[in-house]
């Protein structure tokens, strides 16, 4: 299939042909072969004008919090309302071990076979930055194909949550009604990222769920005050801003999903009218560009033959206290080529 | 003064000559002139074998927590015990505005004039990474000159706390007996960095101080459990490890400084005998090397003429959704020279 035929099938294919074309396009994006990458860049650039119309929802939570059950229920609810739903996954464990915390698509047995849903598991290797980049590009393919809600899911370990928050319009953190968990989330600075917190399995212990809601709400208010104190002009527009909130639900018993989606809809309305949604996307695009540049610079440096040759001896000298770290850094930078040297001071 | 005369004066000068030589050496290290940098690298490499014998103590806390009062009292206490004390400062506000949250050395009126103390304010400009690098190098000069306790102080805003934790043997966080503050510290992930937390001004409200101690202790235990769960072999050596703790004191009334220093001495003994102190220093040196390399790579890239010429147009296209962020990144990397290109995929 030529690139333009692939684009055509992604944009206008019948259900089965489109599904095959999406899978093929994403596989092309995930390839590390240089010629594939050239085609993938062309493909993306061609599709780009057709992207951006979906709502991008990030969902995170520790293993066992009930993400799959919730996404299955939410996805079917949205399909019943006429939406088309894509679910993408970033599994940070795959970048380390090739193993998978998040499992495969069989976790969502009804959603995964629905013709109005598209589920794609995490790229199975690469750095977290690389995996996140592939997922971000896969999101654009799904948007071009007409999926109007894209859910990006990850687990609450490592830096993957920041990556998901940085590619979505709204970042949702799922919690259990359990104080230890809350503190763990605060600790990792993840709570700060959250536009909304779900307390799942709230029916198991209603008292604990209420306590957790109160605790998380007060923590988020405090963060909000801190953030507002930093940007004074936000305080003046208090009513026009979204204020992070907590929703209790039970995904297993299909309770509270409508309340959740009402909150998401309010978020989208507020963020669209105050311009924050568009601003966030512009900011995200630029951040991604710089992140990929920095990753590329590091990779190039570490693969430079002159650098590789010097590195072991210099690292040993730095570790043993024979050479200052800053001097070693300057020597290694100088060993690379012209443009790096020019900026050394 | 030649470089070798400067080294000689730092290592063996009489009190007044040594003090002038330290100041001169640090000024040389802070210079951005390329020829000064060459001399500074030589100086550091020559001094390096004489460094590493001091205990490196990092202290952080929000403005108003009483850092200056505490460091003055602690410094005089240590001098009375026969130590020589250097105090260095990283002021993150100086990297943004040239303004100063931390003020000047007159804050410690007795310590600053003591012949067995050396106080150096923050470098007054540069990126945080650059300022931190200069401070780290100044620390080595003070160590070579025989100061056996080096205190590096910063305020609890921004990323400067991580920088200080990454250049010291022990990182101490100062708190007020106030729950809001605690949560603020947890939020920023700073509590995780702390080897010890001081609750200062504990005499003002003894009940609040006890509550804060209980709250912080339980938070730090939880972090400890989380960290131990990640590294199983640490749990086996529980007794040989330092466990972060809380000390209440009143710097203004000179109460509790001896308890604090006893805890520091225990920390140093434990960390020396279990090898953690040496391992931390090796790790810090390598981290600093890579951090300076990454900063150098970024700087070189952003100053590259071809990159600078393309950048505004590409950034606009990325912001407007005309070009994928990843494609823009690859194009810009390709615009730089050979070694960067080689690693592009």
XYZ file of C-alpha atoms in Angstrom:
690
model
C 0.000 0.000 0.000
C 1.403 3.426 -0.902
C 1.526 6.220 1.675
C -1.306 8.116 0.008
C -3.465 4.963 -0.153
C -2.787 4.473 3.547
C -3.811 8.065 4.313
C -6.935 7.565 2.236
C -7.882 4.372 4.068
C -7.308 6.007 7.479
C -9.487 8.989 6.536
C -12.205 7.399 4.426
C -12.007 3.594 4.535
C -15.015 1.477 5.479
C -14.961 0.173 9.045
C -12.795 -2.890 8.434
C -10.428 -1.215 5.959
C -9.999 1.796 8.233
C -9.198 -0.395 11.226
C -6.508 -2.228 9.233
C -5.115 1.089 7.956
C -4.890 2.555 11.468
C -3.014 -0.493 12.704
C -0.681 -0.316 9.707
C -0.072 3.414 10.176
C 0.745 2.995 13.871
C 3.079 0.093 13.124
C 4.841 2.342 10.606
C 5.156 5.083 13.245
C 6.610 2.598 15.719
C 9.258 1.324 13.313
C 12.835 2.403 13.969
C 13.951 1.892 10.346
C 15.088 5.193 8.836
C 13.113 4.760 5.580
C 9.974 3.931 7.576
C 10.540 7.040 9.643
C 10.598 9.218 6.528
C 7.299 7.698 5.398
C 5.890 8.045 8.904
C 6.785 11.750 9.009
C 5.030 12.268 5.662
C 2.014 10.341 6.849
C 1.742 12.372 10.047
C 2.167 15.692 8.297
C -0.557 14.764 5.816
C -2.950 13.642 8.552
C -2.224 16.578 10.864
C -4.888 18.973 9.491
C -7.516 16.296 10.237
C -6.446 15.955 13.874
C -7.221 17.930 17.025
C -10.998 17.536 17.038
C -11.086 14.780 19.650
C -11.132 15.241 23.386
C -7.949 13.782 24.845
C -8.438 12.167 28.240
C -5.529 10.871 30.321
C -6.251 8.275 33.033
C -3.800 6.994 35.606
C -3.856 4.952 38.775
C -1.960 2.230 40.601
C -2.443 -1.419 39.597
C -5.659 -2.736 41.120
C -7.467 0.597 41.200
C -9.801 -0.622 38.462
C -8.681 1.273 35.372
C -9.673 -1.401 32.841
C -13.119 -1.896 34.348
C -13.661 1.855 34.392
C -12.453 2.424 30.838
C -14.612 -0.437 29.578
C -17.707 1.009 31.272
C -16.882 4.573 30.235
C -16.147 3.537 26.642
C -19.463 1.688 26.261
C -21.295 4.652 27.856
C -19.705 7.048 25.369
C -20.436 4.778 22.399
C -24.081 4.640 23.487
C -24.051 8.448 23.287
C -22.780 8.330 19.708
C -19.048 8.782 20.293
C -16.215 6.763 18.811
C -13.588 5.857 21.401
C -9.887 5.067 21.030
C -7.905 3.683 23.970
C -4.110 3.876 23.950
C -1.797 2.650 26.659
C 1.607 3.684 27.951
C 3.064 0.856 29.993
C 6.278 2.051 31.680
C 7.147 -1.537 32.663
C 7.509 -2.414 28.979
C 10.343 0.091 28.633
C 12.360 -1.662 31.314
C 11.643 -5.351 31.120
C 9.428 -5.879 28.103
C 6.976 -7.156 30.708
C 3.553 -5.661 31.078
C 1.728 -4.303 34.099
C -1.224 -3.317 31.975
C -1.778 -6.580 30.159
C -3.413 -6.806 26.783
C -6.633 -5.689 25.223
C -8.534 -8.724 26.490
C -8.884 -6.785 29.720
C -11.740 -4.855 28.122
C -13.689 -7.710 26.618
C -16.790 -5.854 25.431
C -15.130 -2.617 24.401
C -12.306 -4.324 22.524
C -14.682 -6.054 20.097
C -16.951 -3.054 19.542
C -16.761 -1.623 16.041
C -16.866 1.954 17.343
C -13.865 1.390 19.636
C -10.175 1.072 18.816
C -7.794 -0.286 21.453
C -4.032 -0.287 21.026
C -1.625 -1.600 23.659
C 1.617 0.111 24.610
C 4.616 0.038 22.285
C 6.602 -2.833 23.736
C 10.101 -1.378 23.826
C 12.135 1.807 23.846
C 12.759 4.547 26.369
C 9.752 6.039 28.119
C 10.209 9.180 26.021
C 10.192 7.108 22.852
C 7.161 5.070 23.898
C 5.291 8.255 24.818
C 6.180 9.842 21.467
C 4.794 6.818 19.589
C 1.615 6.933 21.656
C 1.225 10.637 20.972
C 1.556 10.007 17.250
C -0.867 7.069 17.416
C -3.344 9.450 19.057
C -3.111 11.750 16.033
C -3.830 8.820 13.668
C -6.921 7.866 15.699
C -8.135 11.468 15.658
C -7.704 11.698 11.901
C -9.736 8.490 11.585
C -12.617 10.181 13.396
C -12.370 8.873 16.941
C -13.646 11.826 18.935
C -12.668 10.644 22.417
C -9.109 9.405 22.844
C -8.252 7.862 26.206
C -4.574 7.474 27.100
C -4.075 5.158 30.047
C -1.045 4.536 32.238
C -0.191 3.102 35.641
C 0.847 5.162 38.626
C 4.493 4.273 38.650
C 7.472 6.232 37.374
C 7.329 9.208 35.066
C 4.689 7.917 32.664
C 1.993 9.993 34.359
C 3.757 13.215 33.500
C 4.066 12.014 29.910
C 0.322 11.285 29.742
C -0.613 14.603 31.405
C 1.576 16.314 28.795
C -0.274 14.815 25.836
C -3.893 15.100 26.995
C -6.493 17.843 27.513
C -7.515 16.529 30.922
C -5.623 14.307 33.337
C -7.638 12.080 35.663
C -6.147 10.238 38.613
C -7.931 7.139 39.938
C -7.598 6.430 43.652
C -8.917 3.872 46.094
C -10.734 4.994 49.252
C -7.549 4.605 51.275
C -5.454 7.253 52.979
C -2.083 5.591 52.370
C -2.662 5.740 48.652
C -3.504 9.426 48.782
C -0.281 10.293 50.461
C 1.596 8.188 47.940
C 0.048 10.210 45.139
C 0.822 13.501 46.863
C 4.360 12.337 47.392
C 4.973 11.735 43.739
C 3.637 15.143 42.763
C 0.982 13.405 40.662
C -1.913 15.010 42.488
C -0.702 18.355 41.172
C -1.162 17.107 37.631
C -4.732 15.962 38.182
C -7.654 17.961 36.775
C -9.995 15.487 38.427
C -9.598 12.661 40.922
C -11.821 9.570 40.837
C -12.334 7.573 44.014
C -13.207 4.165 42.612
C -14.755 1.276 44.567
C -16.404 3.964 46.700
C -19.239 1.520 47.497
C -16.931 -0.847 49.383
C -16.381 1.592 52.246
C -18.518 4.710 52.033
C -16.969 6.305 55.124
C -13.434 5.835 53.871
C -14.477 7.230 50.485
C -15.900 10.369 52.124
C -12.744 10.828 54.180
C -10.589 10.367 51.096
C -12.707 12.865 49.175
C -12.344 15.455 51.945
C -8.621 14.858 52.237
C -7.940 15.014 48.509
C -10.196 18.044 48.030
C -8.370 19.995 50.718
C -4.998 18.992 49.303
C -6.017 20.088 45.804
C -7.376 23.393 47.143
C -4.066 24.049 48.803
C -2.209 23.297 45.576
C -4.629 25.585 43.771
C -3.933 28.403 46.223
C -0.225 27.880 45.839
C -0.489 27.906 42.060
C -2.767 30.927 42.046
C -0.401 32.802 44.340
C 2.252 32.304 41.673
C 0.147 33.662 38.804
C -1.818 36.622 40.083
C -3.896 37.169 36.943
C -5.500 33.745 37.355
C -7.053 34.761 40.661
C -8.922 37.605 38.978
C -10.570 35.119 36.621
C -11.510 32.652 39.340
C -14.998 31.995 37.960
C -13.734 31.347 34.459
C -11.276 28.690 35.601
C -11.703 24.981 36.137
C -11.159 23.929 39.736
C -9.956 20.356 40.209
C -12.575 18.177 41.865
C -13.200 14.709 43.230
C -15.806 12.240 41.936
C -16.739 9.041 43.759
C -17.865 6.106 41.667
C -18.048 2.360 41.343
C -16.961 1.204 37.904
C -17.747 -2.427 38.689
C -21.389 -1.579 39.461
C -21.576 1.031 36.740
C -22.408 3.803 39.213
C -21.240 7.365 38.796
C -19.910 7.170 35.233
C -22.542 9.728 34.135
C -21.482 12.085 36.940
C -17.889 11.693 35.816
C -18.696 12.453 32.199
C -20.753 15.518 33.203
C -17.665 16.822 34.990
C -15.520 16.128 31.908
C -18.015 17.987 29.732
C -17.964 20.974 32.097
C -14.181 20.922 32.063
C -14.135 20.942 28.282
C -16.652 23.808 28.070
C -14.788 25.973 30.582
C -11.339 25.266 29.143
C -12.533 25.926 25.605
C -14.211 29.247 26.401
C -11.347 30.604 28.499
C -8.777 29.542 25.913
C -6.902 27.215 28.252
C -7.503 24.112 26.157
C -5.960 25.618 23.034
C -3.117 27.154 25.058
C -2.402 23.810 26.710
C -2.196 22.078 23.330
C 0.163 24.690 21.889
C 2.335 24.434 24.974
C 2.291 20.627 24.793
C 3.343 20.606 21.154
C 6.332 22.833 21.823
C 7.280 20.869 24.932
C 7.207 17.665 22.923
C 9.399 19.196 20.262
C 12.013 20.231 22.831
C 11.809 16.930 24.637
C 12.476 15.002 21.445
C 15.326 17.377 20.590
C 16.949 16.896 23.986
C 16.555 13.130 23.731
C 18.118 13.248 20.259
C 21.050 15.351 21.458
C 21.747 12.958 24.329
C 21.534 9.946 22.062
C 23.870 11.510 19.498
C 26.371 12.434 22.195
C 26.400 8.995 23.776
C 26.882 7.357 20.361
C 29.683 9.694 19.279
C 32.804 7.534 18.694
C 35.220 10.031 20.264
C 32.991 10.423 23.314
C 32.514 6.656 23.667
C 36.274 6.124 23.518
C 37.016 8.647 26.287
C 34.025 7.976 28.497
C 35.035 4.931 30.592
C 38.369 6.415 31.716
C 36.858 9.814 32.497
C 33.954 8.281 34.416
C 36.407 6.272 36.522
C 38.456 9.411 37.259
C 35.330 11.336 38.261
C 34.102 8.506 40.485
C 37.485 8.203 42.176
C 37.771 11.930 42.785
C 40.736 12.448 40.452
C 38.933 14.776 38.031
C 36.261 17.421 38.741
C 32.894 16.480 37.238
C 32.640 19.822 35.476
C 36.072 19.414 33.870
C 35.187 15.923 32.657
C 31.974 17.306 31.171
C 33.845 20.052 29.327
C 36.451 17.607 28.042
C 33.786 15.238 26.713
C 31.835 18.080 25.106
C 35.043 19.298 23.479
C 35.661 15.797 22.121
C 32.443 15.981 20.146
C 32.321 18.122 16.987
C 32.243 21.816 16.058
C 28.792 23.083 17.027
C 29.043 21.685 20.531
C 32.499 23.178 21.029
C 31.366 26.634 20.022
C 29.226 27.032 23.089
C 31.643 25.692 25.664
C 32.694 28.174 28.258
C 49.199 35.757 41.103
C 50.026 32.595 39.161
C 47.778 29.560 39.373
C 50.310 27.616 41.425
C 50.760 30.544 43.829
C 46.997 30.646 44.214
C 46.858 26.903 44.951
C 49.650 27.360 47.456
C 47.856 30.190 49.240
C 44.592 28.218 49.380
C 46.341 25.183 50.848
C 48.962 26.760 53.089
C 48.462 30.527 53.401
C 48.179 32.217 56.808
C 44.612 33.076 57.815
C 44.335 36.387 55.966
C 46.221 35.269 52.854
C 44.202 32.052 52.658
C 40.921 33.934 52.923
C 41.926 36.225 50.048
C 43.083 33.241 47.993
C 39.792 31.383 48.497
C 37.835 34.440 47.388
C 40.086 34.847 44.366
C 39.811 31.162 43.428
C 36.017 31.217 43.659
C 35.856 34.388 41.583
C 37.993 32.649 38.975
C 35.622 29.655 39.007
C 32.630 31.949 38.556
C 34.118 33.748 35.560
C 32.631 32.950 32.170
C 35.763 33.980 30.239
C 37.190 31.007 28.348
C 40.800 31.645 29.471
C 39.666 31.933 33.086
C 37.809 28.658 32.681
C 40.987 26.891 31.566
C 42.822 28.224 34.633
C 39.858 27.315 36.839
C 39.864 23.727 35.555
C 43.597 23.452 36.299
C 43.085 24.917 39.742
C 40.279 22.510 40.581
C 42.145 19.479 39.301
C 45.175 20.434 41.401
C 43.084 20.987 44.526
C 40.930 17.875 44.075
C 43.192 15.413 45.969
C 42.935 17.727 49.012
C 39.108 17.731 48.964
C 36.486 15.338 50.267
C 37.458 15.350 53.946
C 34.717 17.749 55.037
C 31.185 16.845 55.971
C 28.798 18.418 53.465
C 25.542 19.555 55.008
C 22.644 20.871 52.911
C 20.004 23.045 54.613
C 16.767 24.253 53.078
C 13.553 25.897 54.195
C 11.047 28.547 53.180
C 11.808 32.240 53.846
C 11.079 33.030 57.495
C 11.803 29.561 58.814
C 14.944 30.867 60.509
C 17.779 29.463 58.415
C 20.232 32.299 59.061
C 19.670 32.274 62.799
C 20.104 28.510 62.866
C 23.240 28.486 60.732
C 24.769 31.262 62.832
C 24.100 29.329 66.053
C 25.201 26.009 64.552
C 28.351 27.537 63.053
C 29.433 29.080 66.366
C 28.660 25.779 68.152
C 30.841 23.869 65.696
C 33.684 26.394 65.926
C 33.592 26.056 69.716
C 34.116 22.315 69.155
C 37.197 22.997 67.051
C 35.691 22.819 63.551
C 36.182 25.278 60.701
C 32.902 26.114 58.968
C 32.201 27.296 55.428
C 28.718 28.495 54.450
C 27.752 28.671 50.784
C 24.418 29.791 49.412
C 22.351 28.958 46.353
C 19.751 31.633 45.823
C 17.369 30.584 43.033
C 15.883 34.094 42.891
C 19.241 35.439 41.740
C 19.051 33.282 38.607
C 15.785 34.900 37.577
C 15.862 38.510 38.687
C 19.302 39.164 40.112
C 17.319 39.889 43.271
C 17.989 38.018 46.448
C 15.703 36.122 48.786
C 18.615 35.121 50.955
C 20.217 38.512 51.415
C 23.875 38.980 52.165
C 26.326 37.734 54.719
C 25.378 40.388 57.262
C 22.525 38.076 58.182
C 25.004 36.068 60.261
C 26.715 38.895 62.093
C 28.853 36.898 64.527
C 29.677 33.977 62.268
C 30.582 36.162 59.309
C 33.386 37.937 61.177
C 34.782 34.819 62.834
C 38.216 33.846 61.577
C 37.337 30.137 61.571
C 34.272 30.704 59.341
C 34.036 31.492 55.645
C 30.747 32.734 54.191
C 30.149 33.142 50.488
C 26.867 34.388 49.014
C 25.231 32.884 45.929
C 26.653 33.522 42.470
C 24.490 36.377 41.291
C 23.570 35.266 37.788
C 23.290 32.310 35.457
C 20.967 29.360 35.148
C 20.223 27.383 38.291
C 22.387 24.567 36.922
C 25.253 26.984 36.387
C 24.883 28.580 39.806
C 24.776 25.152 41.439
C 27.896 24.070 39.538
C 29.794 27.132 40.762
C 28.680 26.481 44.329
C 29.760 22.861 44.067
C 33.187 23.961 42.869
C 33.425 26.622 45.606
C 32.722 23.829 48.106
C 35.770 21.942 46.825
C 37.967 25.035 47.274
C 36.766 25.454 50.875
C 37.446 21.784 51.576
C 40.957 22.035 50.168
C 41.518 25.055 52.447
C 40.719 22.885 55.463
C 37.119 23.786 56.283
C 35.823 20.507 57.665
C 32.113 21.357 57.754
C 30.644 22.874 54.609
C 27.049 24.078 54.841
C 25.170 24.708 51.599
C 22.007 26.698 52.149
C 19.038 27.335 49.870
C 15.407 28.425 50.109
C 12.442 26.131 49.621
C 11.374 27.370 46.230
C 12.008 25.876 42.822
C 14.499 23.182 41.992
C 17.391 24.495 44.062
C 16.665 21.988 46.832
C 17.312 19.076 44.526
C 20.561 20.702 43.457
C 21.666 21.089 47.085
C 20.625 17.534 48.009
C 22.679 16.347 45.034
C 25.889 18.008 46.225
C 25.773 17.253 49.959
C 26.222 14.234 52.248
C 23.102 15.020 54.257
C 20.093 17.113 53.339
C 18.189 18.848 56.140
C 14.800 20.457 55.689
C 13.713 23.201 58.123
C 10.005 23.504 58.841
C 7.782 25.632 61.038
C 5.342 23.988 63.455
C 2.527 24.448 60.941
C 0.582 21.808 59.029
C 0.118 23.855 55.833
C 3.842 24.099 55.432
C 4.256 20.365 55.780
C 1.859 19.651 52.985
C 3.615 22.212 50.830
C 6.864 20.378 51.385
C 5.294 16.991 50.655
C 3.775 18.409 47.507
C 7.069 19.469 46.083
C 8.643 16.091 46.747
C 11.208 17.786 48.974
C 10.353 15.697 52.012
C 11.608 12.665 50.106
C 15.021 14.275 49.803
C 15.346 15.006 53.515
C 17.636 12.903 55.698
C 16.462 14.924 58.686
C 13.718 17.470 59.295
C 14.120 20.313 61.778
C 11.042 21.867 63.331
C 12.299 25.312 64.244
C 10.604 27.793 66.589
C 9.225 24.734 68.372
C 9.003 26.771 71.605
C 6.364 29.120 70.168
C 3.692 26.419 70.061
C 4.738 23.151 71.678
C 1.498 21.370 70.765
C 1.713 22.322 67.111
C 5.354 21.240 67.061
C 4.436 17.820 68.461
C 1.660 17.422 65.915
C 4.003 18.442 63.113
C 6.636 16.007 64.341
C 4.111 13.156 64.388
C 2.783 14.063 60.947
C 6.196 14.403 59.333
C 7.516 11.264 61.008
C 4.617 9.209 59.693
C 4.998 10.679 56.208
C 8.714 9.918 56.172
C 8.087 6.365 57.388
C 5.652 5.847 54.559
C 8.188 7.137 52.053
C 10.758 4.851 53.647
C 8.461 1.847 53.252
C 7.800 2.777 49.643
C 11.502 3.151 48.944
C 12.362 -0.070 50.727
C 9.678 -1.939 48.820
C 11.479 -0.875 45.640
C 14.909 -2.074 46.755
C 14.480 -5.344 48.602
C 18.101 -5.709 49.676
C 17.846 -2.532 51.762
C 15.195 -4.091 53.980
C 17.591 -6.877 54.948
C 20.064 -4.311 56.277
C 17.492 -2.295 58.190
C 19.687 -1.846 61.259
C 22.658 -0.645 59.271
C 20.697 2.093 57.533
C 19.964 5.668 58.542
C 16.270 6.327 59.083
C 15.179 9.914 58.501
C 14.095 11.623 61.693
C 12.641 14.829 63.076
C 14.372 17.166 65.560
C 12.576 20.031 67.313
C 14.630 23.061 68.217
C 14.665 26.774 68.776
C 17.567 28.426 67.005
C 16.719 31.857 68.411
C 17.016 30.566 71.984
C 19.907 28.280 71.154
C 17.999 25.180 72.244
C 18.396 21.805 70.553
C 21.442 22.554 68.411
C 23.431 19.917 70.327
C 20.661 17.341 69.729
C 20.735 18.216 66.046
C 24.503 17.818 65.811
C 24.354 14.482 67.666
C 21.935 13.270 64.992
C 24.243 14.527 62.238
C 27.168 12.710 63.852
C 25.145 9.488 64.020
C 24.167 9.906 60.386
C 27.792 10.340 59.376
C 28.918 7.300 61.386
C 26.197 5.041 59.972
C 26.598 6.230 56.390
C 30.376 5.881 56.550
C 30.346 2.353 57.960
C 27.691 1.035 55.565
C 29.409 2.638 52.576
C 26.448 4.855 51.663
C 28.349 8.113 52.091
C 31.069 7.118 49.632
C 28.511 5.641 47.222
C 26.440 8.831 47.371
C 29.476 10.959 46.537
C 30.466 8.758 43.584
C 26.904 8.869 42.316
C 26.743 12.652 42.781
C 29.953 13.206 40.850
C 28.722 11.203 37.871
C 25.302 12.866 37.991
C 26.945 16.263 37.956
C 29.066 15.277 34.985
C 26.003 14.195 32.988
C 24.011 17.213 34.047
C 26.725 19.564 32.847
C 27.022 17.594 29.599
C 23.296 17.810 28.956
C 23.299 21.530 29.731
C 26.242 21.986 27.337
C 24.501 20.042 24.569
C 21.343 22.118 24.915
C 23.285 25.352 24.915
C 25.276 24.359 21.832
C 22.123 23.350 19.992
C 20.268 26.554 20.796
C 23.268 28.635 19.679
C 23.784 26.721 16.433
C 23.325 29.224 13.548
C 21.429 26.791 11.306
C 19.117 25.815 14.156
C 18.532 29.440 15.174
C 17.644 30.349 11.606
C 15.038 27.577 11.258
C 13.636 27.686 14.761
C 11.069 30.520 14.685
C 9.254 29.220 11.592
C 9.218 25.620 12.821
C 7.997 26.636 16.266
C 5.144 28.575 14.700
C 4.191 25.579 12.535
C 4.251 23.258 15.543
C 2.156 25.666 17.623
C -0.385 26.069 14.843
C -0.689 22.341 14.271
C 0.828 22.378 10.779
C 3.846 20.226 11.617
C 4.110 17.289 14.038
C 6.357 18.082 17.019
C 8.433 14.982 16.404
C 9.025 15.906 12.741
C 10.093 19.419 13.718
C 12.494 17.933 16.262
C 14.033 15.633 13.662
C 14.355 18.453 11.142
C 16.103 20.690 13.648
C 18.430 17.915 14.789
C 19.270 17.224 11.141
C 20.078 20.909 10.648
C 22.842 20.677 13.232
C 26.097 18.980 12.289
C 27.399 15.443 11.725
C 27.504 13.783 15.137
C 23.931 14.698 15.934
C 22.712 13.507 12.540
C 24.347 10.128 12.940
C 21.977 9.086 15.683
C 18.722 10.317 14.198
C 16.203 7.627 13.509
